[in-house]
mmCIF file of C-alpha atoms in Angstrom:
data_model
loop_
_atom_site.group_PDB
_atom_site.id
_atom_site.type_symbol
_atom_site.label_atom_id
_atom_site.label_comp_id
_atom_site.label_asym_id
_atom_site.label_seq_id
_atom_site.Cartn_x
_atom_site.Cartn_y
_atom_site.Cartn_z
ATOM 1 C CA GLN A 21 313.287 140.709 141.646
ATOM 2 C CA LEU A 22 311.902 143.293 139.266
ATOM 3 C CA GLN A 23 314.167 146.223 138.480
ATOM 4 C CA LEU A 24 313.557 149.317 136.403
ATOM 5 C CA GLN A 25 316.200 151.520 134.788
ATOM 6 C CA GLU A 26 315.614 154.809 133.019
ATOM 7 C CA SER A 27 317.837 155.911 130.143
ATOM 8 C CA GLY A 28 317.983 158.794 127.709
ATOM 9 C CA PRO A 29 319.645 162.128 127.016
ATOM 10 C CA GLY A 30 320.414 164.264 130.035
ATOM 11 C CA LEU A 31 320.205 167.479 128.039
ATOM 12 C CA VAL A 32 317.449 168.473 125.618
ATOM 13 C CA LYS A 33 317.117 171.753 123.736
ATOM 14 C CA PRO A 34 313.994 173.884 124.080
ATOM 15 C CA SER A 35 311.250 173.025 121.558
ATOM 16 C CA GLU A 36 312.718 169.575 120.941
ATOM 17 C CA THR A 37 311.356 166.186 122.030
ATOM 18 C CA LEU A 38 312.411 164.507 125.243
ATOM 19 C CA SER A 39 312.670 160.727 124.822
ATOM 20 C CA LEU A 40 313.238 158.317 127.687
ATOM 21 C CA THR A 41 313.210 154.535 127.965
ATOM 22 C CA CYS A 42 312.548 152.398 131.014
ATOM 23 C CA SER A 43 314.143 148.947 130.833
ATOM 24 C CA VAL A 44 312.418 146.219 132.814
ATOM 25 C CA SER A 45 314.423 143.282 134.153
ATOM 26 C CA GLY A 46 313.577 140.399 136.442
ATOM 27 C CA GLY A 47 309.943 140.338 135.477
ATOM 28 C CA SER A 48 307.431 140.650 132.701
ATOM 29 C CA VAL A 49 305.797 143.777 131.338
ATOM 30 C CA SER A 50 302.956 141.587 130.089
ATOM 31 C CA SER A 51 300.821 141.382 133.206
ATOM 32 C CA LYS A 52 297.284 142.559 133.843
ATOM 33 C CA SER A 53 298.121 143.048 137.512
ATOM 34 C CA TYR A 54 300.255 146.131 136.935
ATOM 35 C CA TYR A 55 300.508 149.306 134.968
ATOM 36 C CA TRP A 56 303.721 151.040 133.922
ATOM 37 C CA GLY A 57 304.070 154.726 134.603
ATOM 38 C CA TRP A 58 306.174 157.858 134.562
ATOM 39 C CA ILE A 59 306.539 160.433 137.332
ATOM 40 C CA ARG A 60 308.747 163.515 137.436
ATOM 41 C CA GLN A 61 310.187 165.811 140.073
ATOM 42 C CA PRO A 62 311.456 169.314 139.230
ATOM 43 C CA PRO A 63 314.521 170.421 141.189
ATOM 44 C CA GLY A 64 313.616 171.032 144.834
ATOM 45 C CA LYS A 65 309.931 170.360 144.230
ATOM 46 C CA GLY A 66 307.368 167.611 144.688
ATOM 47 C CA LEU A 67 306.246 164.682 142.581
ATOM 48 C CA GLU A 68 304.113 164.991 139.453
ATOM 49 C CA TRP A 69 302.364 162.011 137.888
ATOM 50 C CA ILE A 70 302.910 162.014 134.116
ATOM 51 C CA GLY A 71 300.999 159.032 132.807
ATOM 52 C CA SER A 72 300.309 155.313 132.785
ATOM 53 C CA LEU A 73 300.335 152.439 130.321
ATOM 54 C CA PHE A 74 298.353 149.258 130.798
ATOM 55 C CA TYR A 75 298.976 145.796 129.379
ATOM 56 C CA SER A 76 295.994 146.255 127.063
ATOM 57 C CA GLY A 77 297.756 149.215 125.478
ATOM 58 C CA THR A 78 295.463 151.736 127.128
ATOM 59 C CA THR A 79 297.189 154.911 128.209
ATOM 60 C CA TYR A 80 296.184 157.670 130.606
ATOM 61 C CA TYR A 81 297.959 160.996 130.570
ATOM 62 C CA ASN A 82 298.117 163.957 132.900
ATOM 63 C CA PRO A 83 295.813 166.497 131.228
ATOM 64 C CA SER A 84 298.431 169.190 131.776
ATOM 65 C CA LEU A 85 300.831 167.286 129.496
ATOM 66 C CA GLU A 86 298.499 165.290 127.278
ATOM 67 C CA SER A 87 298.893 167.361 124.115
ATOM 68 C CA ARG A 88 302.670 166.807 124.136
ATOM 69 C CA LEU A 89 302.911 163.318 125.594
ATOM 70 C CA SER A 90 303.172 159.765 124.313
ATOM 71 C CA ILE A 91 303.844 156.602 126.329
ATOM 72 C CA SER A 92 304.352 153.281 124.600
ATOM 73 C CA MET A 93 305.567 149.764 125.298
ATOM 74 C CA ASP A 94 307.772 147.273 123.472
ATOM 75 C CA THR A 95 306.982 143.944 125.126
ATOM 76 C CA SER A 96 309.488 142.054 123.000
ATOM 77 C CA LYS A 97 312.277 144.274 124.211
ATOM 78 C CA HIS A 98 311.030 144.511 127.786
ATOM 79 C CA HIS A 99 310.860 148.265 127.938
ATOM 80 C CA PHE A 100 308.464 151.158 127.782
ATOM 81 C CA SER A 101 309.063 154.689 126.634
ATOM 82 C CA LEU A 102 308.071 158.308 127.156
ATOM 83 C CA LYS A 103 308.118 161.048 124.554
ATOM 84 C CA LEU A 104 307.400 164.651 125.500
ATOM 85 C CA SER A 105 307.450 167.157 122.681
ATOM 86 C CA SER A 106 308.019 170.910 122.554
ATOM 87 C CA VAL A 107 309.876 170.963 125.841
ATOM 88 C CA THR A 108 310.656 174.105 127.818
ATOM 89 C CA ALA A 109 312.707 174.814 130.912
ATOM 90 C CA ALA A 110 309.644 173.886 132.967
ATOM 91 C CA ASP A 111 310.158 170.271 131.869
ATOM 92 C CA THR A 112 313.540 170.117 133.608
ATOM 93 C CA ALA A 113 313.208 167.405 136.239
ATOM 94 C CA VAL A 114 314.237 164.008 137.500
ATOM 95 C CA TYR A 115 312.118 161.515 135.587
ATOM 96 C CA TYR A 116 311.172 158.230 137.239
ATOM 97 C CA CYS A 117 309.581 155.156 135.740
ATOM 98 C CA ALA A 118 307.554 152.918 138.018
ATOM 99 C CA ARG A 119 305.374 149.844 138.194
ATOM 100 C CA ALA A 120 302.003 150.215 139.865
ATOM 101 C CA MET A 121 300.013 147.419 141.457
ATOM 102 C CA ILE A 122 296.409 147.178 140.304
ATOM 103 C CA PHE A 123 294.077 145.650 142.896
ATOM 104 C CA GLY A 124 290.540 145.611 144.141
ATOM 105 C CA SER A 125 287.416 143.891 142.888
ATOM 106 C CA LEU A 126 285.390 146.950 141.878
ATOM 107 C CA VAL A 127 285.932 149.997 139.703
ATOM 108 C CA PRO A 128 287.722 152.216 140.351
ATOM 109 C CA TYR A 129 290.613 149.886 140.954
ATOM 110 C CA TYR A 130 293.322 150.720 143.439
ATOM 111 C CA TYR A 131 296.759 151.705 142.165
ATOM 112 C CA ALA A 132 300.009 151.980 144.124
ATOM 113 C CA MET A 133 303.519 152.344 142.711
ATOM 114 C CA ASP A 134 305.562 149.617 144.358
ATOM 115 C CA VAL A 135 308.696 149.463 142.196
ATOM 116 C CA TRP A 136 310.581 152.527 140.975
ATOM 117 C CA GLY A 137 313.597 153.181 138.819
ATOM 118 C CA GLN A 138 316.446 155.218 140.255
ATOM 119 C CA GLY A 139 315.503 158.254 138.190
ATOM 120 C CA THR A 140 317.248 160.159 135.438
ATOM 121 C CA THR A 141 317.881 163.898 135.359
ATOM 122 C CA VAL A 142 316.773 165.764 132.253
ATOM 123 C CA THR A 143 317.723 169.389 131.761
ATOM 124 C CA VAL A 144 316.104 171.520 129.089
ATOM 125 C CA SER A 145 318.540 174.183 127.972
ATOM 126 C CA SER A 146 320.064 175.565 124.823
ATOM 127 C CA ASP B 14 291.851 167.391 139.475
ATOM 128 C CA ILE B 15 291.725 166.355 143.116
ATOM 129 C CA GLN B 16 294.054 168.484 145.217
ATOM 130 C CA MET B 17 296.016 166.863 148.037
ATOM 131 C CA THR B 18 297.214 169.066 150.901
ATOM 132 C CA GLN B 19 299.684 167.840 153.487
ATOM 133 C CA SER B 20 300.404 169.346 156.868
ATOM 134 C CA PRO B 21 302.768 170.310 158.173
ATOM 135 C CA SER B 22 305.112 171.060 155.257
ATOM 136 C CA SER B 23 308.023 170.284 157.542
ATOM 137 C CA LEU B 24 308.641 169.195 161.085
ATOM 138 C CA SER B 25 311.548 168.623 163.393
ATOM 139 C CA ALA B 26 311.530 165.623 165.676
ATOM 140 C CA SER B 27 313.814 163.507 167.813
ATOM 141 C CA VAL B 28 314.592 159.816 167.630
ATOM 142 C CA GLY B 29 311.884 157.972 169.527
ATOM 143 C CA ASP B 30 309.208 160.615 168.948
ATOM 144 C CA ARG B 31 305.754 159.774 167.687
ATOM 145 C CA VAL B 32 305.196 161.635 164.427
ATOM 146 C CA THR B 33 301.901 162.277 162.658
ATOM 147 C CA ILE B 34 301.509 163.710 159.157
ATOM 148 C CA THR B 35 298.126 164.724 157.784
ATOM 149 C CA CYS B 36 296.864 164.625 154.202
ATOM 150 C CA ARG B 37 293.572 166.188 153.126
ATOM 151 C CA ALA B 38 291.854 165.635 149.772
ATOM 152 C CA SER B 39 289.797 168.333 148.067
ATOM 153 C CA GLN B 40 286.956 165.816 147.688
ATOM 154 C CA SER B 41 286.185 162.364 148.989
ATOM 155 C CA ILE B 42 288.551 159.682 147.777
ATOM 156 C CA SER B 43 287.287 156.809 149.967
ATOM 157 C CA ASN B 44 290.483 154.992 150.943
ATOM 158 C CA TYR B 45 292.330 155.396 147.643
ATOM 159 C CA LEU B 46 295.335 156.906 149.365
ATOM 160 C CA ASN B 47 298.988 155.889 149.313
ATOM 161 C CA TRP B 48 301.986 157.115 151.301
ATOM 162 C CA TYR B 49 305.562 157.250 150.024
ATOM 163 C CA GLN B 50 308.898 158.007 151.662
ATOM 164 C CA GLN B 51 311.661 159.731 149.717
ATOM 165 C CA LYS B 52 315.236 160.238 150.836
ATOM 166 C CA PRO B 53 317.525 162.800 149.161
ATOM 167 C CA GLY B 54 318.698 161.671 145.745
ATOM 168 C CA LYS B 55 316.597 158.511 145.871
ATOM 169 C CA ALA B 56 313.373 157.318 144.312
ATOM 170 C CA PRO B 57 310.213 157.307 146.429
ATOM 171 C CA LYS B 58 309.379 154.124 148.324
ATOM 172 C CA LEU B 59 305.852 152.860 148.891
ATOM 173 C CA LEU B 60 304.999 152.635 152.597
ATOM 174 C CA ILE B 61 301.220 152.391 152.845
ATOM 175 C CA TYR B 62 298.554 151.655 150.231
ATOM 176 C CA ALA B 63 294.763 151.798 150.381
ATOM 177 C CA ALA B 64 295.095 154.184 153.333
ATOM 178 C CA SER B 65 296.063 151.603 155.925
ATOM 179 C CA SER B 66 297.717 148.560 154.334
ATOM 180 C CA LEU B 67 301.405 148.212 155.111
ATOM 181 C CA GLN B 68 303.574 147.447 152.098
ATOM 182 C CA SER B 69 305.647 144.287 152.403
ATOM 183 C CA GLY B 70 308.979 144.884 154.116
ATOM 184 C CA VAL B 71 307.991 148.201 155.691
ATOM 185 C CA PRO B 72 308.518 148.369 159.470
ATOM 186 C CA SER B 73 305.416 148.142 161.617
ATOM 187 C CA ARG B 74 306.145 151.495 163.263
ATOM 188 C CA PHE B 75 304.561 153.021 160.151
ATOM 189 C CA SER B 76 300.781 153.086 160.049
ATOM 190 C CA GLY B 77 298.103 154.839 158.062
ATOM 191 C CA SER B 78 294.490 155.690 158.744
ATOM 192 C CA GLY B 79 291.615 157.686 157.378
ATOM 193 C CA SER B 80 288.876 157.649 154.800
ATOM 194 C CA GLY B 81 286.967 160.188 152.776
ATOM 195 C CA THR B 82 289.005 163.389 152.810
ATOM 196 C CA ASP B 83 291.242 163.149 155.871
ATOM 197 C CA PHE B 84 294.174 160.803 156.288
ATOM 198 C CA THR B 85 297.136 160.389 158.605
ATOM 199 C CA LEU B 86 300.518 158.716 158.472
ATOM 200 C CA THR B 87 301.941 157.875 161.885
ATOM 201 C CA ILE B 88 305.456 156.836 162.801
ATOM 202 C CA SER B 89 305.159 155.392 166.290
ATOM 203 C CA SER B 90 308.807 155.760 167.283
ATOM 204 C CA LEU B 91 310.971 157.753 164.898
ATOM 205 C CA GLN B 92 314.226 156.072 163.902
ATOM 206 C CA PRO B 93 317.334 157.698 162.374
ATOM 207 C CA GLU B 94 316.565 156.172 158.977
ATOM 208 C CA ASP B 95 313.092 157.746 158.958
ATOM 209 C CA PHE B 96 314.336 161.279 158.366
ATOM 210 C CA ALA B 97 313.014 161.889 154.883
ATOM 211 C CA THR B 98 310.225 163.552 152.922
ATOM 212 C CA TYR B 99 306.814 161.899 152.907
ATOM 213 C CA TYR B 100 304.196 162.216 150.163
ATOM 214 C CA CYS B 101 300.564 161.194 150.014
ATOM 215 C CA GLN B 102 298.970 160.299 146.671
ATOM 216 C CA GLN B 103 295.390 159.682 145.583
ATOM 217 C CA SER B 104 294.398 157.158 142.942
ATOM 218 C CA TYR B 105 290.597 157.497 143.216
ATOM 219 C CA SER B 106 290.040 159.968 140.415
ATOM 220 C CA THR B 107 292.502 159.521 137.628
ATOM 221 C CA PRO B 108 293.921 160.845 135.438
ATOM 222 C CA PRO B 109 295.739 162.388 136.988
ATOM 223 C CA GLU B 110 296.843 160.658 140.114
ATOM 224 C CA THR B 111 297.895 163.527 142.354
ATOM 225 C CA PHE B 112 300.444 163.901 145.123
ATOM 226 C CA GLY B 113 300.560 166.104 148.155
ATOM 227 C CA GLN B 114 303.305 168.694 148.286
ATOM 228 C CA GLY B 115 305.356 166.646 150.731
ATOM 229 C CA THR B 116 306.279 166.779 154.422
ATOM 230 C CA LYS B 117 309.948 166.942 155.310
ATOM 231 C CA VAL B 118 310.884 165.287 158.593
ATOM 232 C CA ASP B 119 314.231 166.368 159.932
ATOM 233 C CA ILE B 120 316.247 166.063 163.097
ATOM 234 C CA LYS B 121 315.481 168.383 166.001
#
């Protein structure tokens, strides 16, 4: 059964780069049937979609974060990563990685996040 | 970006009640609508995808309906384990995929 696990520093200083890794076990990251994504949740607030990474290497980013964001994959090491630069207190959140099903026969395809990591808390503070 | 608006933001209900949560999109999204359940301190869990398809392993008391801009999540008979926050999410126009603000279901 596929499992995802986020890891990375729990505390990041303002203006620095937040780096997180999502380790994938029990399955392959090399599948055209899924994308790999990041979602975050500020304390006491709702969910915000950060971005997605497809098997082809194509990435899609939330426009609100795009200028600071990079998502990449290391298939040989079975993990994918998020880097968010120039962080501020507004980036304090629980960060989740997730797998999304891709289905449907026509564009746009359907996406639904069916497997999630447990989440990791990142605080931006000096 | 497509805006997703849920109503109500919170509700109180009793075990056995029928509960309905509404999600409205700012423009038509066909049936590109998912529902998630989140319990405190836990990751969200996929309940319904493509507006009305039940995710594997999810109890049949959960159902979804709707198309275009208006969608509903119904819990036919609320169980103790269903007290949680529920989010809708659109994947029609992306990026970004967008979530509703959430509906918290608590015990009356």
